[in-house]
mmCIF file of C-alpha atoms in Angstrom:
data_model
loop_
_atom_site.group_PDB
_atom_site.id
_atom_site.type_symbol
_atom_site.label_atom_id
_atom_site.label_comp_id
_atom_site.label_asym_id
_atom_site.label_seq_id
_atom_site.Cartn_x
_atom_site.Cartn_y
_atom_site.Cartn_z
ATOM 1 C CA UNK H 1 -48.269 -16.057 72.571
ATOM 2 C CA UNK H 2 -49.589 -14.892 69.207
ATOM 3 C CA UNK H 3 -48.469 -11.533 67.836
ATOM 4 C CA UNK H 4 -49.488 -9.482 64.835
ATOM 5 C CA UNK H 5 -46.325 -10.630 63.041
ATOM 6 C CA UNK H 6 -46.961 -14.320 63.645
ATOM 7 C CA UNK H 7 -50.593 -13.931 62.564
ATOM 8 C CA UNK H 8 -49.572 -12.157 59.346
ATOM 9 C CA UNK H 9 -46.908 -14.795 58.674
ATOM 10 C CA UNK H 10 -49.576 -17.522 58.876
ATOM 11 C CA UNK H 11 -51.914 -15.623 56.558
ATOM 12 C CA UNK H 12 -49.125 -15.324 53.987
ATOM 13 C CA UNK H 13 -48.228 -19.011 54.328
ATOM 14 C CA UNK H 14 -51.820 -20.281 54.017
ATOM 15 C CA UNK H 15 -52.697 -17.918 51.121
ATOM 16 C CA UNK H 16 -56.484 -17.800 51.655
ATOM 17 C CA UNK H 17 -58.929 -16.371 49.124
ATOM 18 C CA UNK H 18 -61.162 -13.576 50.416
ATOM 19 C CA UNK H 19 -64.598 -12.741 49.071
ATOM 20 C CA UNK H 20 -65.101 -9.605 51.177
ATOM 21 C CA UNK H 21 -63.909 -7.701 54.248
ATOM 22 C CA UNK H 22 -65.682 -10.042 56.667
ATOM 23 C CA UNK H 23 -63.690 -12.936 55.195
ATOM 24 C CA UNK H 24 -60.458 -11.095 55.943
ATOM 25 C CA UNK H 25 -61.252 -10.413 59.592
ATOM 26 C CA UNK H 26 -62.680 -13.908 60.184
ATOM 27 C CA UNK H 27 -59.555 -15.499 58.765
ATOM 28 C CA UNK H 28 -57.388 -13.232 60.920
ATOM 29 C CA UNK H 29 -59.216 -14.633 63.972
ATOM 30 C CA UNK H 30 -58.579 -18.140 62.661
ATOM 31 C CA UNK H 31 -54.895 -17.364 62.103
ATOM 32 C CA UNK H 32 -54.681 -16.007 65.664
ATOM 33 C CA UNK H 33 -55.779 -19.365 67.128
ATOM 34 C CA UNK H 34 -53.299 -21.215 64.946
ATOM 35 C CA UNK H 35 -50.505 -18.843 65.979
ATOM 36 C CA UNK H 36 -51.471 -19.419 69.624
ATOM 37 C CA UNK H 37 -50.650 -23.119 69.283
ATOM 38 C CA UNK H 38 -54.109 -24.497 68.532
ATOM 39 C CA UNK H 39 -54.726 -27.113 65.864
ATOM 40 C CA UNK H 40 -57.719 -26.844 63.551
ATOM 41 C CA UNK H 41 -59.797 -30.058 63.416
ATOM 42 C CA UNK H 42 -62.865 -28.790 61.521
ATOM 43 C CA UNK H 43 -63.917 -25.756 59.486
ATOM 44 C CA UNK H 44 -67.074 -24.565 57.732
ATOM 45 C CA UNK H 45 -70.152 -26.785 57.839
ATOM 46 C CA UNK H 46 -68.208 -29.626 59.490
ATOM 47 C CA UNK H 47 -67.579 -27.366 62.493
ATOM 48 C CA UNK H 48 -71.294 -26.574 62.762
ATOM 49 C CA UNK H 49 -72.388 -30.175 63.388
ATOM 50 C CA UNK H 50 -73.839 -31.127 66.752
ATOM 51 C CA UNK H 51 -70.934 -33.490 67.401
ATOM 52 C CA UNK H 52 -68.165 -31.019 66.525
ATOM 53 C CA UNK H 53 -67.035 -30.662 70.152
ATOM 54 C CA UNK H 54 -67.707 -34.220 71.260
ATOM 55 C CA UNK H 55 -66.044 -35.884 68.262
ATOM 56 C CA UNK H 56 -62.953 -37.869 69.317
ATOM 57 C CA UNK H 57 -61.138 -36.995 66.111
ATOM 58 C CA UNK H 58 -57.991 -34.911 66.563
ATOM 59 C CA UNK H 59 -56.824 -34.966 62.939
ATOM 60 C CA UNK H 60 -55.630 -31.621 61.649
ATOM 61 C CA UNK H 61 -57.446 -30.149 58.646
ATOM 62 C CA UNK H 62 -56.543 -27.416 56.193
ATOM 63 C CA UNK H 63 -58.470 -24.333 55.186
ATOM 64 C CA UNK H 64 -60.605 -25.952 52.510
ATOM 65 C CA UNK H 65 -64.221 -24.712 52.626
ATOM 66 C CA UNK H 66 -63.444 -22.429 55.564
ATOM 67 C CA UNK H 67 -65.703 -19.704 54.068
ATOM 68 C CA UNK H 68 -68.282 -21.912 52.332
ATOM 69 C CA UNK H 69 -71.125 -20.654 54.542
ATOM 70 C CA UNK H 70 -72.974 -17.413 53.942
ATOM 71 C CA UNK H 71 -72.653 -14.731 56.603
ATOM 72 C CA UNK H 72 -71.035 -16.984 59.204
ATOM 73 C CA UNK H 73 -67.867 -18.949 59.844
ATOM 74 C CA UNK H 74 -67.069 -21.880 62.143
ATOM 75 C CA UNK H 75 -63.844 -23.465 63.392
ATOM 76 C CA UNK H 76 -63.008 -26.226 65.876
ATOM 77 C CA UNK H 77 -59.605 -26.342 67.578
ATOM 78 C CA UNK H 78 -57.709 -28.464 70.023
ATOM 79 C CA UNK H 79 -54.760 -27.459 72.154
ATOM 80 C CA UNK H 80 -51.897 -29.999 71.881
ATOM 81 C CA UNK H 81 -51.261 -29.566 75.598
ATOM 82 C CA UNK H 82 -54.820 -30.718 76.333
ATOM 83 C CA UNK H 83 -56.142 -32.591 73.325
ATOM 84 C CA UNK H 84 -59.307 -33.693 75.144
ATOM 85 C CA UNK H 85 -60.525 -30.081 75.440
ATOM 86 C CA UNK H 86 -61.837 -28.727 72.157
ATOM 87 C CA UNK H 87 -62.861 -25.154 71.390
ATOM 88 C CA UNK H 88 -65.627 -24.128 68.988
ATOM 89 C CA UNK H 89 -65.360 -20.632 67.454
ATOM 90 C CA UNK H 90 -68.220 -19.170 65.416
ATOM 91 C CA UNK H 91 -68.241 -15.786 63.650
ATOM 92 C CA UNK H 92 -71.528 -14.190 62.596
ATOM 93 C CA UNK H 93 -71.791 -11.308 60.111
ATOM 94 C CA UNK H 94 -74.093 -8.496 61.225
ATOM 95 C CA UNK H 95 -73.926 -5.342 59.109
ATOM 96 C CA UNK H 96 -70.409 -3.932 59.519
ATOM 97 C CA UNK H 97 -69.612 -6.070 62.542
ATOM 98 C CA UNK H 98 -68.288 -9.559 63.039
ATOM 99 C CA UNK H 99 -69.676 -11.208 66.183
ATOM 100 C CA UNK H 100 -67.271 -13.814 67.542
ATOM 101 C CA UNK H 101 -68.405 -16.453 70.056
ATOM 102 C CA UNK H 102 -66.176 -19.191 71.464
ATOM 103 C CA UNK H 103 -67.182 -22.148 73.602
ATOM 104 C CA UNK H 104 -64.798 -24.577 75.286
ATOM 105 C CA UNK H 105 -65.866 -28.188 75.678
ATOM 106 C CA UNK H 106 -67.439 -28.514 79.125
ATOM 107 C CA UNK H 107 -67.949 -24.770 79.650
ATOM 108 C CA UNK H 108 -71.416 -23.512 80.568
ATOM 109 C CA UNK H 109 -71.363 -20.253 78.600
ATOM 110 C CA UNK H 110 -69.471 -18.924 75.562
ATOM 111 C CA UNK H 111 -67.258 -15.853 75.510
ATOM 112 C CA UNK H 112 -68.095 -13.043 73.127
ATOM 113 C CA UNK H 113 -66.386 -10.296 71.122
ATOM 114 C CA UNK H 114 -67.772 -7.727 68.690
ATOM 115 C CA UNK H 115 -65.370 -6.569 65.971
ATOM 116 C CA UNK H 116 -65.854 -3.500 63.795
ATOM 117 C CA UNK H 117 -64.679 -4.841 60.461
ATOM 118 C CA UNK H 118 -63.804 -1.432 59.034
ATOM 119 C CA UNK H 119 -61.253 -0.806 61.789
ATOM 120 C CA UNK H 120 -59.023 -3.651 60.608
ATOM 121 C CA UNK H 121 -59.393 -3.821 56.820
ATOM 122 C CA UNK H 122 -56.915 -2.026 54.568
ATOM 123 C CA UNK H 123 -57.518 -0.193 51.317
ATOM 124 C CA UNK H 124 -56.248 -3.002 49.088
ATOM 125 C CA UNK H 125 -59.072 -5.435 48.357
ATOM 126 C CA UNK H 126 -57.260 -8.253 46.567
ATOM 127 C CA UNK H 127 -53.991 -9.637 45.334
ATOM 128 C CA UNK H 128 -51.148 -11.396 47.073
ATOM 129 C CA UNK H 129 -50.075 -8.468 49.222
ATOM 130 C CA UNK H 130 -51.824 -9.535 52.411
ATOM 131 C CA UNK H 131 -50.170 -6.869 54.578
ATOM 132 C CA UNK H 132 -51.929 -4.133 52.606
ATOM 133 C CA UNK H 133 -55.302 -5.825 53.092
ATOM 134 C CA UNK H 134 -55.171 -5.374 56.895
ATOM 135 C CA UNK H 135 -54.565 -2.538 59.301
ATOM 136 C CA UNK H 136 -54.379 -2.268 63.092
ATOM 137 C CA UNK H 137 -53.652 -5.979 63.210
ATOM 138 C CA UNK H 138 -51.854 -5.620 66.530
ATOM 139 C CA UNK H 139 -55.011 -4.150 68.096
ATOM 140 C CA UNK H 140 -57.121 -6.975 66.681
ATOM 141 C CA UNK H 141 -54.739 -9.618 68.046
ATOM 142 C CA UNK H 142 -54.813 -7.990 71.488
ATOM 143 C CA UNK H 143 -58.628 -7.857 71.515
ATOM 144 C CA UNK H 144 -59.026 -11.524 70.577
ATOM 145 C CA UNK H 145 -56.401 -12.524 73.118
ATOM 146 C CA UNK H 146 -58.005 -10.509 75.944
ATOM 147 C CA UNK H 147 -61.686 -11.099 75.243
ATOM 148 C CA UNK H 148 -61.630 -14.639 73.806
ATOM 149 C CA UNK H 149 -58.535 -16.721 74.472
ATOM 150 C CA UNK H 150 -57.801 -15.485 78.006
ATOM 151 C CA UNK H 151 -61.415 -15.933 79.059
ATOM 152 C CA UNK H 152 -61.560 -19.409 77.511
ATOM 153 C CA UNK H 153 -58.686 -20.508 79.721
ATOM 154 C CA UNK H 154 -60.196 -18.807 82.765
ATOM 155 C CA UNK H 155 -63.721 -20.182 82.220
ATOM 156 C CA UNK H 156 -62.553 -23.723 82.957
ATOM 157 C CA UNK H 157 -61.447 -22.781 86.478
ATOM 158 C CA UNK H 158 -64.111 -23.599 89.097
ATOM 159 C CA UNK H 159 -65.527 -20.700 91.041
ATOM 160 C CA UNK H 160 -64.712 -22.351 94.358
ATOM 161 C CA UNK H 161 -61.053 -22.643 93.453
ATOM 162 C CA UNK H 162 -60.925 -18.944 92.639
ATOM 163 C CA UNK H 163 -62.236 -18.145 96.113
ATOM 164 C CA UNK H 164 -59.792 -20.523 97.784
ATOM 165 C CA UNK H 165 -56.865 -19.057 95.853
ATOM 166 C CA UNK H 166 -57.887 -15.514 96.771
ATOM 167 C CA UNK H 167 -58.217 -16.421 100.456
ATOM 168 C CA UNK H 168 -54.864 -18.212 100.332
ATOM 169 C CA UNK H 169 -53.237 -15.086 98.914
ATOM 170 C CA UNK H 170 -54.718 -12.956 101.686
ATOM 171 C CA UNK H 171 -53.481 -15.408 104.309
ATOM 172 C CA UNK H 172 -49.989 -15.438 102.879
ATOM 173 C CA UNK H 173 -49.895 -11.655 102.708
ATOM 174 C CA UNK H 174 -50.719 -11.232 106.383
ATOM 175 C CA UNK H 175 -48.334 -14.004 107.394
ATOM 176 C CA UNK H 176 -45.278 -12.204 106.053
ATOM 177 C CA UNK H 177 -46.025 -9.080 108.089
ATOM 178 C CA UNK H 178 -47.776 -6.818 105.594
ATOM 179 C CA UNK H 179 -49.719 -4.230 107.599
ATOM 180 C CA UNK H 180 -53.473 -4.161 107.171
ATOM 181 C CA UNK H 181 -55.072 -0.936 105.863
ATOM 182 C CA UNK H 182 -56.655 1.260 108.508
ATOM 183 C CA UNK H 183 -59.571 2.443 106.359
ATOM 184 C CA UNK H 184 -62.890 0.559 106.474
ATOM 185 C CA UNK H 185 -62.636 -2.512 104.248
ATOM 186 C CA UNK H 186 -65.411 -4.104 102.193
ATOM 187 C CA UNK H 187 -65.621 -7.835 102.824
ATOM 188 C CA UNK H 188 -66.561 -10.025 99.812
ATOM 189 C CA UNK H 189 -69.862 -10.718 101.577
ATOM 190 C CA UNK H 190 -70.721 -6.997 101.461
ATOM 191 C CA UNK H 191 -70.118 -6.301 105.186
ATOM 192 C CA UNK H 192 -68.122 -3.146 105.954
ATOM 193 C CA UNK H 193 -65.370 -3.970 108.444
ATOM 194 C CA UNK H 194 -64.539 -1.202 110.983
ATOM 195 C CA UNK H 195 -60.915 -0.039 110.937
ATOM 196 C CA UNK H 196 -58.268 -0.946 113.490
ATOM 197 C CA UNK H 197 -56.568 2.234 114.721
ATOM 198 C CA UNK H 198 -52.876 1.889 115.449
ATOM 199 C CA UNK H 199 -52.005 5.415 116.602
ATOM 200 C CA UNK H 200 -53.054 9.016 117.041
ATOM 201 C CA UNK H 201 -54.168 8.577 120.665
ATOM 202 C CA UNK H 202 -52.556 8.714 124.098
ATOM 203 C CA UNK H 203 -53.226 7.683 127.667
ATOM 204 C CA UNK H 204 -55.079 10.984 128.131
ATOM 205 C CA UNK H 205 -57.463 10.311 125.270
ATOM 206 C CA UNK H 206 -57.466 6.532 124.748
ATOM 207 C CA UNK H 207 -58.404 5.330 121.281
ATOM 208 C CA UNK H 208 -61.380 3.106 120.537
ATOM 209 C CA UNK H 209 -60.994 -0.665 120.815
ATOM 210 C CA UNK H 210 -60.557 -2.802 117.692
ATOM 211 C CA UNK H 211 -63.709 -2.996 115.620
ATOM 212 C CA UNK H 212 -65.179 0.271 116.958
ATOM 213 C CA UNK H 213 -65.419 3.598 115.208
ATOM 214 C CA UNK H 214 -63.863 6.576 117.035
ATOM 215 C CA UNK H 215 -66.114 9.229 118.566
ATOM 216 C CA UNK H 216 -63.785 12.029 117.474
ATOM 217 C CA UNK H 217 -60.169 12.892 116.891
ATOM 218 C CA UNK H 218 -58.942 15.077 119.713
ATOM 219 C CA UNK H 219 -55.479 15.305 118.193
ATOM 220 C CA UNK H 220 -53.854 15.103 121.647
ATOM 221 C CA UNK H 221 -50.101 15.335 122.028
ATOM 222 C CA UNK H 222 -50.223 14.834 125.766
ATOM 223 C CA UNK H 223 -49.973 11.793 127.921
ATOM 224 C CA UNK H 224 -47.316 10.557 130.307
ATOM 225 C CA UNK H 225 -44.400 12.000 128.315
ATOM 226 C CA UNK H 226 -43.962 15.427 129.916
ATOM 227 C CA UNK H 227 -42.037 18.194 128.160
ATOM 228 C CA UNK H 228 -42.116 21.961 127.699
ATOM 229 C CA UNK H 229 -44.975 21.700 125.227
ATOM 230 C CA UNK H 230 -47.058 19.281 127.318
ATOM 231 C CA UNK H 231 -50.739 20.204 127.699
ATOM 232 C CA UNK H 232 -50.331 20.593 131.451
ATOM 233 C CA UNK H 233 -48.282 23.724 130.750
ATOM 234 C CA UNK H 234 -50.902 25.087 128.354
ATOM 235 C CA UNK H 235 -48.480 24.929 125.451
ATOM 236 C CA UNK H 236 -50.585 23.010 122.977
ATOM 237 C CA UNK H 237 -53.304 24.847 121.122
ATOM 238 C CA UNK H 238 -54.516 21.691 119.397
ATOM 239 C CA UNK H 239 -56.088 20.293 122.549
ATOM 240 C CA UNK H 240 -59.834 20.765 122.786
ATOM 241 C CA UNK H 241 -61.318 23.152 125.213
ATOM 242 C CA UNK H 242 -64.128 22.135 127.540
ATOM 243 C CA UNK H 243 -66.486 24.710 129.112
ATOM 244 C CA UNK H 244 -65.397 25.618 132.628
ATOM 245 C CA UNK H 245 -62.221 23.467 132.474
ATOM 246 C CA UNK H 246 -58.551 23.911 131.803
ATOM 247 C CA UNK H 247 -57.388 23.324 128.213
ATOM 248 C CA UNK H 248 -56.747 19.673 127.546
ATOM 249 C CA UNK H 249 -58.651 18.358 130.581
ATOM 250 C CA UNK H 250 -61.339 15.927 129.441
ATOM 251 C CA UNK H 251 -64.755 15.669 131.070
ATOM 252 C CA UNK H 252 -64.785 13.604 134.254
ATOM 253 C CA UNK H 253 -61.124 14.288 135.101
ATOM 254 C CA UNK H 254 -60.393 14.971 138.778
ATOM 255 C CA UNK H 255 -57.382 15.824 140.911
ATOM 256 C CA UNK H 256 -55.919 13.051 143.043
ATOM 257 C CA UNK H 257 -54.199 14.520 146.132
ATOM 258 C CA UNK H 258 -50.790 13.354 147.124
ATOM 259 C CA UNK H 259 -51.830 12.619 150.684
ATOM 260 C CA UNK H 260 -54.838 11.786 152.841
ATOM 261 C CA UNK H 261 -57.803 14.008 152.103
ATOM 262 C CA UNK H 262 -58.598 16.651 154.675
ATOM 263 C CA UNK H 263 -55.032 16.881 155.993
ATOM 264 C CA UNK H 264 -53.769 20.488 156.102
ATOM 265 C CA UNK H 265 -51.119 21.205 153.505
ATOM 266 C CA UNK H 266 -52.491 18.831 150.886
ATOM 267 C CA UNK H 267 -55.197 21.042 149.404
ATOM 268 C CA UNK H 268 -55.502 20.684 145.593
ATOM 269 C CA UNK H 269 -54.956 24.398 145.002
ATOM 270 C CA UNK H 270 -51.490 24.146 146.514
ATOM 271 C CA UNK H 271 -50.319 21.859 143.718
ATOM 272 C CA UNK H 272 -50.390 24.525 141.027
ATOM 273 C CA UNK H 273 -47.363 26.039 139.302
ATOM 274 C CA UNK H 274 -46.921 29.713 139.965
ATOM 275 C CA UNK H 275 -46.974 31.959 136.892
ATOM 276 C CA UNK H 276 -43.617 32.537 135.261
ATOM 277 C CA UNK H 277 -41.953 35.659 136.587
ATOM 278 C CA UNK H 278 -41.619 38.536 134.124
ATOM 279 C CA UNK H 279 -38.300 38.624 132.364
ATOM 280 C CA UNK H 280 -37.466 35.021 133.080
ATOM 281 C CA UNK H 281 -36.219 33.404 129.906
ATOM 282 C CA UNK H 282 -35.574 29.907 131.239
ATOM 283 C CA UNK H 283 -38.000 27.090 131.705
ATOM 284 C CA UNK H 284 -39.484 26.793 135.246
ATOM 285 C CA UNK H 285 -37.917 23.355 135.640
ATOM 286 C CA UNK H 286 -34.471 24.910 135.139
ATOM 287 C CA UNK H 287 -34.800 27.801 137.583
ATOM 288 C CA UNK H 288 -33.131 27.813 141.006
ATOM 289 C CA UNK H 289 -35.002 26.599 144.032
ATOM 290 C CA UNK H 290 -37.278 29.209 145.462
ATOM 291 C CA UNK H 291 -38.380 29.887 148.961
ATOM 292 C CA UNK H 292 -41.402 30.965 150.899
ATOM 293 C CA UNK H 293 -44.138 29.243 152.811
ATOM 294 C CA UNK H 294 -45.768 27.827 149.699
ATOM 295 C CA UNK H 295 -42.619 26.298 148.231
ATOM 296 C CA UNK H 296 -42.804 22.554 147.772
#
């Protein structure tokens, strides 16, 4: 990977001659490609020919005539790891900007970067001290790497393979037991997927089935697990109240008698806990057995 130090080392080694600030920035882009492992096969007018990308020649060239054109620069590179794939880089001068376009052989569209020349040119305008002729070189190297080189490598990947790789990652993630998010998810097709609720409900207030949105959050703590704070004892203020009903009793609930209907002694009103006696500090389940005709 190219760095600002490797780019500056190449500039010092090649000792280019600069006519103006645009020359300096354009050559820094050229040095970045060389520091990234690319080999220059054409520069200047030779890189502007119609056969620059299709030419089978892989001979390395120097920097002769690299800035022979007015207001634009051109370079052709090959990567030794894939010599059959050439890259054409053109830089166009437009006021105080340098417009960089790069096209890989076989790609449908170029990648683009706009560079503000003044952000990367130092105060020294000539001489052999190349370090003083540049500034913010690290930022320039990062911009070219992110906006040009990285996209050149990514542009050769078919769109279908990107989709297959993304779907394969999702499949692998779910296979190792990673829990799915419960919030509504946006499918790549644009369809909003309803959430799957994994908790927050009980047998008293069953939750919605998978793929359905809930009608409301009752916040019930009740259910079959009976304790001192169970809704049947009126100890939970979070349960919703329904007009004309006991707290926590949902609409449609009814009492199921413990014996045949109509048989004396099995009336629903007999199966009600008596109010706690004043002064009693213990829970009704812990008190001694009582007596009387209504004791069960």
